[in-house]
């Protein structure tokens, strides 16, 4: 009986063709799955990068509006001067709070119509520029008509002095 066992062991030293094909199929499927995971990961990383860029550009435009560098006038799909791939829109909305308006800034990547755009919007309440100009206009009109320096005049709940400083009452500071 001993000799037949040795023959079986000697005959069975290598892999069969079926085992080799099965091992290659498993290896191929695992490489394909890993490649797909990498593709999805790269696409998600690019989308996250674009969303972060959109958020930074949106916050920059909102800060420029809040600082008075850009007027809060409506703009539709204006190309960004620093990054021409991106466009921004500015919308004004009247809100129930007197003296304030809601400004919405939306930044989008300027891409073809067939693809889904990356966009980010930010809404902030800012003082209404139409109301903020009224005390300055009244001050310049009163100095043009010959009012005395240091005098004060009161109209419509707003008090201002002709010496250059103006204070607004009745509105909300923001």
Coordinates of C-alpha atoms in Angstrom, one line a residue:
X1 CA 0.0 0.0 0.0
X2 CA 2.8 2.3 0.5
X3 CA 3.8 2.5 -3.1
X4 CA 0.4 3.7 -4.3
X5 CA 0.4 6.6 -1.7
X6 CA 3.7 7.8 -3.0
X7 CA 2.4 7.7 -6.6
X8 CA -0.6 9.8 -5.6
X9 CA 1.6 12.4 -3.9
X10 CA 3.9 12.5 -6.9
X11 CA 1.1 12.9 -9.3
X12 CA -0.6 15.7 -7.3
X13 CA 2.4 18.1 -6.8
X14 CA 1.2 21.0 -9.1
X15 CA -2.1 22.9 -9.6
X16 CA -4.8 21.7 -11.9
X17 CA -5.9 23.9 -14.7
X18 CA -9.3 24.5 -13.0
X19 CA -7.6 25.8 -9.8
X20 CA -5.4 28.2 -11.8
X21 CA -8.3 29.6 -13.7
X22 CA -10.3 30.1 -10.5
X23 CA -7.4 31.9 -8.8
X24 CA -7.0 34.2 -11.8
X25 CA -10.7 34.9 -11.9
X26 CA -10.7 35.9 -8.2
X27 CA -7.6 38.1 -8.7
X28 CA -9.2 39.8 -11.8
X29 CA -12.4 40.5 -9.9
X30 CA -10.6 41.9 -6.9
X31 CA -8.4 44.2 -9.1
X32 CA -11.5 45.4 -11.0
X33 CA -13.3 46.1 -7.7
X34 CA -10.3 48.0 -6.4
X35 CA -10.1 50.0 -9.6
X36 CA -13.8 51.0 -9.4
X37 CA -13.3 52.0 -5.7
X38 CA -10.4 54.2 -6.7
X39 CA -12.4 55.9 -9.5
X40 CA -15.3 56.6 -7.2
X41 CA -12.9 58.0 -4.6
X42 CA -11.2 60.3 -7.0
X43 CA -14.5 61.6 -8.4
X44 CA -15.7 62.2 -4.8
X45 CA -12.5 64.0 -3.9
X46 CA -12.8 66.2 -7.0
X47 CA -16.4 67.1 -6.0
X48 CA -15.4 67.9 -2.4
X49 CA -12.5 70.1 -3.7
X50 CA -15.0 71.9 -6.0
X51 CA -17.5 72.4 -3.3
X52 CA -14.8 73.8 -1.0
X53 CA -13.7 76.2 -3.7
X54 CA -17.3 77.3 -4.3
X55 CA -17.8 77.9 -0.6
X56 CA -14.6 80.0 -0.3
X57 CA -15.5 82.1 -3.4
X58 CA -19.1 82.6 -2.1
X59 CA -17.8 83.7 1.3
X60 CA -15.4 86.1 -0.4
X61 CA -18.1 87.7 -2.5
X62 CA -20.4 88.0 0.6
X63 CA -17.5 89.6 2.5
X64 CA -16.9 92.1 -0.4
X65 CA -20.6 93.0 -0.3
X66 CA -20.6 93.4 3.5
X67 CA -17.5 95.6 3.3
X68 CA -19.1 97.8 0.6
X69 CA -16.6 96.9 -2.1
X70 CA -19.3 95.4 -4.3
X71 CA -22.8 96.9 -4.2
X72 CA -25.6 94.5 -3.3
X73 CA -27.2 94.9 -6.7
X74 CA -28.7 91.8 -8.5
X75 CA -26.2 90.1 -10.8
X76 CA -26.8 87.0 -12.9
X77 CA -24.0 84.6 -13.7
X78 CA -21.1 87.0 -13.6
X79 CA -17.7 85.4 -14.2
X80 CA -15.4 85.5 -11.2
X81 CA -12.3 87.7 -11.8
X82 CA -9.9 85.5 -9.9
X83 CA -11.1 82.1 -11.1
X84 CA -12.8 82.2 -14.5
X85 CA -14.2 78.6 -14.2
X86 CA -16.7 79.9 -11.6
X87 CA -19.7 82.3 -12.0
X88 CA -21.6 84.0 -9.3
X89 CA -25.1 85.5 -8.9
X90 CA -26.3 88.0 -6.4
X91 CA -30.0 88.3 -5.4
X92 CA -31.7 90.8 -3.1
X93 CA -34.8 89.9 -1.1
X94 CA -36.9 92.2 1.0
X95 CA -37.5 90.7 4.5
X96 CA -39.9 91.6 7.2
X97 CA -37.2 93.2 9.4
X98 CA -37.2 96.9 8.7
X99 CA -33.9 98.4 7.6
X100 CA -32.5 95.0 6.5
X101 CA -32.4 93.1 3.2
X102 CA -31.4 89.5 2.6
X103 CA -28.6 89.1 0.1
X104 CA -28.1 85.6 -1.5
X105 CA -24.8 84.9 -3.2
X106 CA -24.7 81.7 -5.3
X107 CA -21.4 80.5 -6.8
X108 CA -21.4 77.8 -9.5
X109 CA -18.8 76.1 -11.7
X110 CA -19.4 77.2 -15.3
X111 CA -19.8 73.8 -17.0
X112 CA -21.7 72.3 -19.9
X113 CA -25.4 71.9 -19.6
X114 CA -25.3 68.1 -19.6
X115 CA -23.4 67.8 -16.3
X116 CA -24.6 68.4 -12.8
X117 CA -23.2 71.7 -11.6
X118 CA -21.4 72.2 -8.3
X119 CA -23.0 75.2 -6.5
X120 CA -23.0 76.9 -3.1
X121 CA -25.3 79.6 -1.8
X122 CA -25.0 81.9 1.2
X123 CA -27.7 84.2 2.6
X124 CA -26.9 87.1 4.9
X125 CA -29.0 90.0 6.2
X126 CA -27.3 93.3 5.6
X127 CA -28.4 96.9 6.2
X128 CA -30.5 98.2 3.3
X129 CA -28.2 100.5 1.3
X130 CA -31.2 102.6 0.2
X131 CA -31.9 103.5 3.8
X132 CA -28.2 103.9 4.6
X133 CA -27.8 106.5 1.8
X134 CA -30.7 108.7 3.1
X135 CA -28.8 110.3 6.1
X136 CA -25.8 111.0 3.9
X137 CA -28.0 112.6 1.2
X138 CA -29.8 114.7 3.8
X139 CA -26.4 115.8 5.2
X140 CA -25.1 116.8 1.8
X141 CA -28.3 118.6 1.0
X142 CA -28.4 120.5 4.3
X143 CA -24.8 121.7 3.8
X144 CA -25.6 122.8 0.3
X145 CA -28.5 124.9 1.4
X146 CA -26.4 126.8 3.9
X147 CA -27.1 125.2 7.3
X148 CA -24.9 126.1 10.2
X149 CA -22.2 123.7 11.3
X150 CA -23.1 121.9 14.5
X151 CA -26.8 122.3 14.0
X152 CA -29.0 119.3 14.0
X153 CA -32.2 118.4 12.1
X154 CA -34.6 115.6 12.7
X155 CA -36.7 114.0 9.9
X156 CA -38.6 110.7 9.9
X157 CA -37.0 109.2 12.9
X158 CA -33.4 109.8 11.8
X159 CA -31.3 112.4 13.5
X160 CA -28.1 113.7 11.9
X161 CA -25.7 116.6 12.5
X162 CA -24.2 118.7 9.8
X163 CA -20.7 118.4 11.2
X164 CA -20.2 115.1 9.3
X165 CA -21.3 112.4 11.7
X166 CA -24.6 110.8 11.3
X167 CA -26.6 108.6 13.5
X168 CA -29.6 106.5 12.5
X169 CA -32.4 105.6 14.8
X170 CA -35.4 103.4 14.3
X171 CA -33.4 100.8 12.3
X172 CA -31.4 97.8 13.4
X173 CA -27.7 97.8 13.4
X174 CA -26.3 94.8 11.7

